[in-house]
JSON list of C-alpha atoms in Angstrom, two decimals:
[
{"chain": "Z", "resi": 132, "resn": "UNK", "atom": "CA", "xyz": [0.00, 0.00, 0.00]},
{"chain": "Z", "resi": 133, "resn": "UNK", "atom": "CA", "xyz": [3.06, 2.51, 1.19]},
{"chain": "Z", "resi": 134, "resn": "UNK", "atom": "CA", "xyz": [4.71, 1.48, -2.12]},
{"chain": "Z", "resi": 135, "resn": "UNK", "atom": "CA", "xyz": [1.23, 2.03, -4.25]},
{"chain": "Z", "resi": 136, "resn": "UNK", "atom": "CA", "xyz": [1.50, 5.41, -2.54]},
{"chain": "Z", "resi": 137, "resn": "UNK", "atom": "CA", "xyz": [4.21, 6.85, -3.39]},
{"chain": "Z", "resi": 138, "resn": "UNK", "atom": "CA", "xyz": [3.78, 5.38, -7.08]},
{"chain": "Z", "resi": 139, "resn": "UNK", "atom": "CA", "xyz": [1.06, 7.76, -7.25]},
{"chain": "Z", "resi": 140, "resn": "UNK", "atom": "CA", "xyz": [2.46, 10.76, -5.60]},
{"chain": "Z", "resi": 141, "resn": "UNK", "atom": "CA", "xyz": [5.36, 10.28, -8.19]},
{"chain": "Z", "resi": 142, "resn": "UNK", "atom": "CA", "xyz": [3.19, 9.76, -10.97]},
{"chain": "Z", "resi": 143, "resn": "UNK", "atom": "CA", "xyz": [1.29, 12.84, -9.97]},
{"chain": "Z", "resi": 144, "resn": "UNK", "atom": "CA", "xyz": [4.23, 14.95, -9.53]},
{"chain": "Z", "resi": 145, "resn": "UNK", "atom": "CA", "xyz": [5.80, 13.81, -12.97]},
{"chain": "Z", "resi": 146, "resn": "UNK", "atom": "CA", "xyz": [2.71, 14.81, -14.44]},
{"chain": "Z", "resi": 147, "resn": "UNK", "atom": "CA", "xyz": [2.86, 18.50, -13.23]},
{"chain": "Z", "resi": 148, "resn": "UNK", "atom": "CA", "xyz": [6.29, 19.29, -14.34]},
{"chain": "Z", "resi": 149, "resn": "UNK", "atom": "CA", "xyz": [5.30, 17.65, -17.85]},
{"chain": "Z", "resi": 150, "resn": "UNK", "atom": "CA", "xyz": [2.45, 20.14, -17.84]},
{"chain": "Z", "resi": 151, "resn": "UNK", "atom": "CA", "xyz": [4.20, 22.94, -16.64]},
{"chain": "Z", "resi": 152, "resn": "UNK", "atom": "CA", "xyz": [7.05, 22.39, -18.98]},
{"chain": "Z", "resi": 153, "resn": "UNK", "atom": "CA", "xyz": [4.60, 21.43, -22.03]},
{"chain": "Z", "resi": 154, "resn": "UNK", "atom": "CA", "xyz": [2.62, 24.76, -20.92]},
{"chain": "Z", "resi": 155, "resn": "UNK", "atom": "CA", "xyz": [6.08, 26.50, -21.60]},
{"chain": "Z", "resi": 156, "resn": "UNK", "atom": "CA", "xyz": [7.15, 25.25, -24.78]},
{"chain": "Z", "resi": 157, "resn": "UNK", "atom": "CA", "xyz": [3.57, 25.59, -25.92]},
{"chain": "Z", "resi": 158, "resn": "UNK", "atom": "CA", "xyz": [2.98, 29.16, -25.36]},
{"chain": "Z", "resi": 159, "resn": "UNK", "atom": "CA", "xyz": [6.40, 29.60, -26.69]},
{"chain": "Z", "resi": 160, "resn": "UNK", "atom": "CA", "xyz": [5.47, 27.49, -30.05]},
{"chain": "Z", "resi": 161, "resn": "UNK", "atom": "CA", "xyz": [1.84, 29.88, -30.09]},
{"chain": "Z", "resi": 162, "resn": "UNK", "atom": "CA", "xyz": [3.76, 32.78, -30.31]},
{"chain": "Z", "resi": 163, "resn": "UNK", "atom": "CA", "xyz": [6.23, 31.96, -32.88]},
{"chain": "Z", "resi": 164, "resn": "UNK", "atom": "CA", "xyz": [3.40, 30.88, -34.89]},
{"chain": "Z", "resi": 165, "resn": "UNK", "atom": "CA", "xyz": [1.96, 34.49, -34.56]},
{"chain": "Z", "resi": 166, "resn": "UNK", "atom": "CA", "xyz": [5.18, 35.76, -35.38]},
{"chain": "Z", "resi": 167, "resn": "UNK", "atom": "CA", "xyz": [5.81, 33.56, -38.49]},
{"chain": "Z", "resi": 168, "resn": "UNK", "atom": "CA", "xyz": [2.91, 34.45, -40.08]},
{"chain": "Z", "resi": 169, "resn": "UNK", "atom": "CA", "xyz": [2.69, 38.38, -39.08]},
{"chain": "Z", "resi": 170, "resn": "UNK", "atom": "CA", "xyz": [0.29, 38.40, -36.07]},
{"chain": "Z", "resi": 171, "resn": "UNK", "atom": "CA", "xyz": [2.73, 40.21, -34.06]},
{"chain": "Z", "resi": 172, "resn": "UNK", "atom": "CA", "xyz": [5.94, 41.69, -34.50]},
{"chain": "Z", "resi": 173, "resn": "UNK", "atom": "CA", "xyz": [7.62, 39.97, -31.78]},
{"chain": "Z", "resi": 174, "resn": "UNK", "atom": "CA", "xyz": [7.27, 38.70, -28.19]},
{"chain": "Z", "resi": 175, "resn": "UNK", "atom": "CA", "xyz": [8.90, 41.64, -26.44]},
{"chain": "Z", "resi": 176, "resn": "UNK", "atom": "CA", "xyz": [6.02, 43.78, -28.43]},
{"chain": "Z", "resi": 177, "resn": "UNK", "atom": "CA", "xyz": [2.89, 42.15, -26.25]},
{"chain": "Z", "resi": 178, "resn": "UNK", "atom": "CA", "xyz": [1.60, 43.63, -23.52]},
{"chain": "Z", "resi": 179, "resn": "UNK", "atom": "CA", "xyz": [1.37, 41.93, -20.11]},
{"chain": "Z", "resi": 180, "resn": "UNK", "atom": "CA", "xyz": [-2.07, 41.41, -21.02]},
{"chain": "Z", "resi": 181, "resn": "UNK", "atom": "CA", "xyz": [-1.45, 39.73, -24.34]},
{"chain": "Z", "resi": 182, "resn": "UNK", "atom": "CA", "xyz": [0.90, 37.63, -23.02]},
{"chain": "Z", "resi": 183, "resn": "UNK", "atom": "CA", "xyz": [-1.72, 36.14, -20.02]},
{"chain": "Z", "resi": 184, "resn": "UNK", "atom": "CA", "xyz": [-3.58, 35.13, -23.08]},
{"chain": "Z", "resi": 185, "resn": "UNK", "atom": "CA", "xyz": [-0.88, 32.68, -24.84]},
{"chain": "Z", "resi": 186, "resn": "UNK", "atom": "CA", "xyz": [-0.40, 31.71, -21.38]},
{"chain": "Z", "resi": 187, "resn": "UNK", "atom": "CA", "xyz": [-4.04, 30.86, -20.85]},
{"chain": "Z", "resi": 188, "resn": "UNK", "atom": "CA", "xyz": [-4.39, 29.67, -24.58]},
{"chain": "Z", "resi": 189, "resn": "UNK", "atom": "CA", "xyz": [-1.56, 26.97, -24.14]},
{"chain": "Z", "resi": 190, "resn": "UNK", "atom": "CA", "xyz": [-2.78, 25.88, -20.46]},
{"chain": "Z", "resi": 191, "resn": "UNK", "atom": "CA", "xyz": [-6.11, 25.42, -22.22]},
{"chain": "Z", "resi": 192, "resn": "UNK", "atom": "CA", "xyz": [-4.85, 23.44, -24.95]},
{"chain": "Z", "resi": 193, "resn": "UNK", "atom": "CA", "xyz": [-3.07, 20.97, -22.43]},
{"chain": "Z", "resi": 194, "resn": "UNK", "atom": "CA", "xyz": [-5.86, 20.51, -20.61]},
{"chain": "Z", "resi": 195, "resn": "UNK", "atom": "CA", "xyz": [-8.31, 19.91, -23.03]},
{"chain": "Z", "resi": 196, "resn": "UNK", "atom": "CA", "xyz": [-5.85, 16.95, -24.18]},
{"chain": "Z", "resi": 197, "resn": "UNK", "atom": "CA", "xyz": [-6.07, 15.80, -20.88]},
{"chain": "Z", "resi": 198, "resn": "UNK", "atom": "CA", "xyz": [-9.64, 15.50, -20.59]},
{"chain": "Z", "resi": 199, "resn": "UNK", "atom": "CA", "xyz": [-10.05, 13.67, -23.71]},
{"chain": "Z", "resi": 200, "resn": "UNK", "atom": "CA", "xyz": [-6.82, 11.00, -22.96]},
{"chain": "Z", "resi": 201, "resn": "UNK", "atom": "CA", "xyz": [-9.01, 10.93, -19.72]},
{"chain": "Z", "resi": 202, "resn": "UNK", "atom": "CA", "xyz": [-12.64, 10.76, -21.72]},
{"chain": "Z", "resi": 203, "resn": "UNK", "atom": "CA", "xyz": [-11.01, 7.88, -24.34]},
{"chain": "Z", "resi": 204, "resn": "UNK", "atom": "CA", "xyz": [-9.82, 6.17, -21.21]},
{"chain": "Z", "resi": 205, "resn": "UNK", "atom": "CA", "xyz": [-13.07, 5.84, -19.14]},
{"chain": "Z", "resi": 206, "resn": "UNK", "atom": "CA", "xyz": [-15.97, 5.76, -22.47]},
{"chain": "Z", "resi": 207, "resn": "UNK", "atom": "CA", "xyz": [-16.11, 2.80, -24.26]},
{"chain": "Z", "resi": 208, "resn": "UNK", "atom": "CA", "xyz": [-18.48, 4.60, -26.51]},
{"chain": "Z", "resi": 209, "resn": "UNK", "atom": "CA", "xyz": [-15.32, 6.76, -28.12]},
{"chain": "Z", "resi": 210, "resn": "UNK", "atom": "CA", "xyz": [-13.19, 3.23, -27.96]},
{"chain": "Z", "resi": 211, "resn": "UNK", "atom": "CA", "xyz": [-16.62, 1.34, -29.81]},
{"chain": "Z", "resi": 212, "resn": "UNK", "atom": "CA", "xyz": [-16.99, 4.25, -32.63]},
{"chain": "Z", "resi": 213, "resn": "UNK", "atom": "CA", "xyz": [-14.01, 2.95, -34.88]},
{"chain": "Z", "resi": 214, "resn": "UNK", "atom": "CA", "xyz": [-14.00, 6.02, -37.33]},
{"chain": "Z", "resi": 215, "resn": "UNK", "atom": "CA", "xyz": [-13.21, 8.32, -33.99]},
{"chain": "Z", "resi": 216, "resn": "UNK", "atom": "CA", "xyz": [-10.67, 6.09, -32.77]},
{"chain": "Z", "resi": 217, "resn": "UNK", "atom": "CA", "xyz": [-8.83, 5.38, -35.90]},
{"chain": "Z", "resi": 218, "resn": "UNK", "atom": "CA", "xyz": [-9.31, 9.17, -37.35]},
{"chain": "Z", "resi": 219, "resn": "UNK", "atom": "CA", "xyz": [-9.48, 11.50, -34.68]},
{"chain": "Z", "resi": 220, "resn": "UNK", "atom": "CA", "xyz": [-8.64, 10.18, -31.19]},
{"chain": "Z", "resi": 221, "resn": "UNK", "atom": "CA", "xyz": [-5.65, 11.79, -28.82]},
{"chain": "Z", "resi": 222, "resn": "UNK", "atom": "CA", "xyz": [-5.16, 8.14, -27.95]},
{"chain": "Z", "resi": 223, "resn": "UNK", "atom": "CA", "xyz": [-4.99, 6.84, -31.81]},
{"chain": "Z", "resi": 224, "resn": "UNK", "atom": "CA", "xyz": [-2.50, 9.77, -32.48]},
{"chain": "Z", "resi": 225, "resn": "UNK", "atom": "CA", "xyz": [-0.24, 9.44, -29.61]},
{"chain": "Z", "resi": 226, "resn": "UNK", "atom": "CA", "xyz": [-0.26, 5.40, -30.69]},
{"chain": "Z", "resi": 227, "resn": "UNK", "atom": "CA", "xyz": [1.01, 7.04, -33.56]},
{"chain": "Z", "resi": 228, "resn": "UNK", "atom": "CA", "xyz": [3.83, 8.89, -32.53]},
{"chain": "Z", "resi": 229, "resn": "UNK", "atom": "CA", "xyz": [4.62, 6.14, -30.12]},
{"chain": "Z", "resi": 230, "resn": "UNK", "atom": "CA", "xyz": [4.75, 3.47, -32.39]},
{"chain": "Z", "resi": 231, "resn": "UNK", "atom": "CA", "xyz": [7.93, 5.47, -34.56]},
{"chain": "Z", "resi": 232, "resn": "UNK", "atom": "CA", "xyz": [9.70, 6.58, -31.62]},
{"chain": "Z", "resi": 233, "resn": "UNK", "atom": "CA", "xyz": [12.56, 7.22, -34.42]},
{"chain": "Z", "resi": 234, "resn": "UNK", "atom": "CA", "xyz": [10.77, 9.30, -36.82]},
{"chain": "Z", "resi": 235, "resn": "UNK", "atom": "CA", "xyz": [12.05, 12.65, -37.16]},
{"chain": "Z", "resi": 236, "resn": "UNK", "atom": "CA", "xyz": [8.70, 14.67, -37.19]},
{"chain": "Z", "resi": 237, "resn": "UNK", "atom": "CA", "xyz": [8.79, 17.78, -39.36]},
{"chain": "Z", "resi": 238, "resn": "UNK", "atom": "CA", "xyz": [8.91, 21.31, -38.64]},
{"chain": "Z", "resi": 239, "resn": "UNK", "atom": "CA", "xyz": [7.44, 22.33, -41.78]},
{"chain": "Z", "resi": 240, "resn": "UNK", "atom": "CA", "xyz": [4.26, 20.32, -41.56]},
{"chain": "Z", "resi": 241, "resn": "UNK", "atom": "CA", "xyz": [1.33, 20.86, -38.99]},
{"chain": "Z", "resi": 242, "resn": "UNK", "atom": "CA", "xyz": [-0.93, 17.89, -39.57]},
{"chain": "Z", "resi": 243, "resn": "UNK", "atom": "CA", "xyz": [-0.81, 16.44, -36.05]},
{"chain": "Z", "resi": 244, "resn": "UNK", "atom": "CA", "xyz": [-1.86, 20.22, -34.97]},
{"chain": "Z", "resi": 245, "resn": "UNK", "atom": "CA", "xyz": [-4.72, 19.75, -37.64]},
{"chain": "Z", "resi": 246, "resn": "UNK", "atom": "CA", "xyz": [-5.54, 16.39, -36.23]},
{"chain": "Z", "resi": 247, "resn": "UNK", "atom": "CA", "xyz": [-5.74, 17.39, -32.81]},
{"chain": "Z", "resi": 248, "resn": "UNK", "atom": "CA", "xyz": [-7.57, 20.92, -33.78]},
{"chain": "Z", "resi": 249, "resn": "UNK", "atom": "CA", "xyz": [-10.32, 18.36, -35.46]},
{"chain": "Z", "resi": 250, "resn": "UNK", "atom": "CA", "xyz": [-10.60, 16.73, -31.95]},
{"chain": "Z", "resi": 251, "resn": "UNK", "atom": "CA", "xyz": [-11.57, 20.10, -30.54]},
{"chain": "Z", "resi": 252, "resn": "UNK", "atom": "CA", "xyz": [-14.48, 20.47, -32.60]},
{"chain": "Z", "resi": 253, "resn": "UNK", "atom": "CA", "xyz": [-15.47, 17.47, -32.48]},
{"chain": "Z", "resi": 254, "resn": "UNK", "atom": "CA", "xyz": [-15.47, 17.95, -28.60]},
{"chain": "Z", "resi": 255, "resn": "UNK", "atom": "CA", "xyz": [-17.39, 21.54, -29.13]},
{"chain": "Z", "resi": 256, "resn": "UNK", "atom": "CA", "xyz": [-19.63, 20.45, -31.84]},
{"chain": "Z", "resi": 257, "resn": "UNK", "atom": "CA", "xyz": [-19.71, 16.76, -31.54]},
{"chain": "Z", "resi": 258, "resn": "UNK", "atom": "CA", "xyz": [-19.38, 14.06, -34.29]},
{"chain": "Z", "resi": 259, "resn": "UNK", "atom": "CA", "xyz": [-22.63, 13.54, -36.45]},
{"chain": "Z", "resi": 260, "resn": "UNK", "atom": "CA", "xyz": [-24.08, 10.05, -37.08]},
{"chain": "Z", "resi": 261, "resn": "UNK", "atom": "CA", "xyz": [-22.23, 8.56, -39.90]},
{"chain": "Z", "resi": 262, "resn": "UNK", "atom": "CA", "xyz": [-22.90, 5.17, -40.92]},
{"chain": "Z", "resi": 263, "resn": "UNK", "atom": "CA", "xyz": [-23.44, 2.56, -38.72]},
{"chain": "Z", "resi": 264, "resn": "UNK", "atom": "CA", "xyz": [-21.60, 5.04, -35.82]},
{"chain": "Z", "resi": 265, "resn": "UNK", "atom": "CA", "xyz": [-23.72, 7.13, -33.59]},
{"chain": "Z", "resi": 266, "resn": "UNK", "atom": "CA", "xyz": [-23.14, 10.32, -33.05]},
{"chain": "Z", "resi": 267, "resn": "UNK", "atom": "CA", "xyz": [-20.72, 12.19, -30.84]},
{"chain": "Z", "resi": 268, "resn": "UNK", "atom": "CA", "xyz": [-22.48, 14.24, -28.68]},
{"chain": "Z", "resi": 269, "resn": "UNK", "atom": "CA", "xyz": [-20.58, 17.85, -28.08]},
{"chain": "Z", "resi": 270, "resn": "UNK", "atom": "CA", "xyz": [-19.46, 18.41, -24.39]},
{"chain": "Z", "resi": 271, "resn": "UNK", "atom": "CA", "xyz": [-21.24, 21.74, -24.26]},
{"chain": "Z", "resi": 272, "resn": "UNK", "atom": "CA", "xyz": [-19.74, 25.10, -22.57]},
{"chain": "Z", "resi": 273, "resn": "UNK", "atom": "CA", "xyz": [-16.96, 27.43, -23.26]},
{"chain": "Z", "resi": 274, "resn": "UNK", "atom": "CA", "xyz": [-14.00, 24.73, -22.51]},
{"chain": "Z", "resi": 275, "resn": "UNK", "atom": "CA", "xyz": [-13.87, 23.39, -25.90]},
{"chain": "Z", "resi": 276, "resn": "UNK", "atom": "CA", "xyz": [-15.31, 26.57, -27.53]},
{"chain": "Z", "resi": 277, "resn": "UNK", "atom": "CA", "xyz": [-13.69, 28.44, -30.48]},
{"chain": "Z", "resi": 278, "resn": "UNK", "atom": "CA", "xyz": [-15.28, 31.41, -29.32]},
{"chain": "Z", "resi": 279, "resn": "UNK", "atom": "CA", "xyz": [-12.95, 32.49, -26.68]},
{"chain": "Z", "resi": 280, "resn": "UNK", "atom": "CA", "xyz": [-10.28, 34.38, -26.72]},
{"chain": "Z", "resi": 281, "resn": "UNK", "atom": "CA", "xyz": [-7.93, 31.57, -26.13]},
{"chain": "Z", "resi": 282, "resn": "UNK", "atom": "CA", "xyz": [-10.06, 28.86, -28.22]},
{"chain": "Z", "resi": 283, "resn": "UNK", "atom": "CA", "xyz": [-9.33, 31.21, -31.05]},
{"chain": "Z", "resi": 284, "resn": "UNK", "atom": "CA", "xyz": [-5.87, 31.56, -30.40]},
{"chain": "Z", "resi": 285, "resn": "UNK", "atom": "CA", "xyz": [-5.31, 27.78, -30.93]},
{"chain": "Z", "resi": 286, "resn": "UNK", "atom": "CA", "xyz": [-7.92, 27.30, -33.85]},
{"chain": "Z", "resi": 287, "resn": "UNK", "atom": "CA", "xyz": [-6.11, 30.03, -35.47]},
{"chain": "Z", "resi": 288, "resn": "UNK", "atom": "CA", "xyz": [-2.55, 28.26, -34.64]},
{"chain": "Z", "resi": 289, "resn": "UNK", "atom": "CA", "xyz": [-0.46, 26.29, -36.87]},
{"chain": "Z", "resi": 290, "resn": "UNK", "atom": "CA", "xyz": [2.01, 24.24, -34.55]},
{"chain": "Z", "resi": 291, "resn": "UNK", "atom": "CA", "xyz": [4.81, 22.10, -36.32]},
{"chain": "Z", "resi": 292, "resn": "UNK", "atom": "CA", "xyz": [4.29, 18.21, -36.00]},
{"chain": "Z", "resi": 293, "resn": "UNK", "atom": "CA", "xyz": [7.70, 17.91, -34.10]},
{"chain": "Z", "resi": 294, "resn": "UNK", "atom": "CA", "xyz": [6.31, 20.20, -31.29]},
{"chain": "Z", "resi": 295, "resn": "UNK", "atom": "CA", "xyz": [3.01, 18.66, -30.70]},
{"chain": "Z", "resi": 296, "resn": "UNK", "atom": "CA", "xyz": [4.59, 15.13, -31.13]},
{"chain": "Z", "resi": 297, "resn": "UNK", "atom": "CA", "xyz": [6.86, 15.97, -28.21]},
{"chain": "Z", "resi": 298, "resn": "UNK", "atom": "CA", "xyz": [4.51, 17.79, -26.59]},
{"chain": "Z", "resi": 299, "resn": "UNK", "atom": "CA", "xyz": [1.93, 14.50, -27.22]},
{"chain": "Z", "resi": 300, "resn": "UNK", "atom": "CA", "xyz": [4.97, 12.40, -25.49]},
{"chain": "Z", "resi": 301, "resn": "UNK", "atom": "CA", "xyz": [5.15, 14.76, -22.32]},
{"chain": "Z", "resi": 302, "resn": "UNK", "atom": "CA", "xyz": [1.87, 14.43, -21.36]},
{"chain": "Z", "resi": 303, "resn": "UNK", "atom": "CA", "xyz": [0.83, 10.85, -21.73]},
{"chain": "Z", "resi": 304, "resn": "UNK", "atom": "CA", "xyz": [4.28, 9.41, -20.69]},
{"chain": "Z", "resi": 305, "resn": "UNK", "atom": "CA", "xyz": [6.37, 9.14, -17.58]}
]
């Protein structure tokens, strides 16, 4: 039990510091991108204010990964609907990046961005009935909304694969 314990508390503990440090690189990676393509002239120009939003933008994105590793985990409903799990899940994508743990993922390419962008609105909007899949029904609320300031920020954003592949690696592994 002592030993199940402290499993836990370590487990818990590696987790923060992957989110914190994800959280970092991540608001780092959303402000390049609005640098690369114009949005701003450069960090140093944003205003404290500005800057509370990339925070809040990249804390939101890490999260909302979270709760859907943590949604694919517990509803066998997501793990029954093949076309989610094969096309769009967190879980299918970090399978993905896990299963070539030697591929160099590119820095010119932002498909695993797109991929997990998809995920969002599928979590906002939900997943209509196709086939012989039910639906998907959307979570509801501002969490997952595009609406926001920050759920525009990352709609908006076009992250390289070899960030969000790292970043994919950071939070689901220890």
């Amino acid at each position: 039990e002592r030993e199940s314990r402290l499993h836990a508390e370590k487990v818990s503990d590696d987790l923060k510091q992957a989110v914190f440090s994800a959280a970092e690189s991540l608001a780092a990676g959303l402000i390049a991108d609005a640098e690369t393509r114009g949005l701003i002239t450069s960090a140093r120009a944003l205003s404290e204010a500005q800057l509370l939003i990339y925070r809040d933008a990249a804390l939101t994105a890490l999260y909302r990964i979270l709760f859907i590793l943590y949604a694919e985990a517990r509803d066998a409903r997501l793990e029954a609907h093949r076309l989610y799990r094969e096309a769009y899940s967190a879980q299918g994508l970090l399978d993905e990046i896990l299963g070539s743990p030697c591929r160099v993922w590119p820095a010119n390419r932002c498909s695993l961005w797109e991929r997990i962008r998809a995920l969002f609105r599928i979590y906002d909007k939900g997943l209509p009935q196709v086939s012989q899949w039910e639906h998907i029904p959307p979570r509801g609320g501002d969490f997952f909304s595009s609406t926001t300031a920050e759920g525009a920020l990352l709609d908006a954003a076009r992250l390289p694969d070899r960030d969000v592949a790292s970043l994919m690696v950071a939070l689901a592994t220890t």
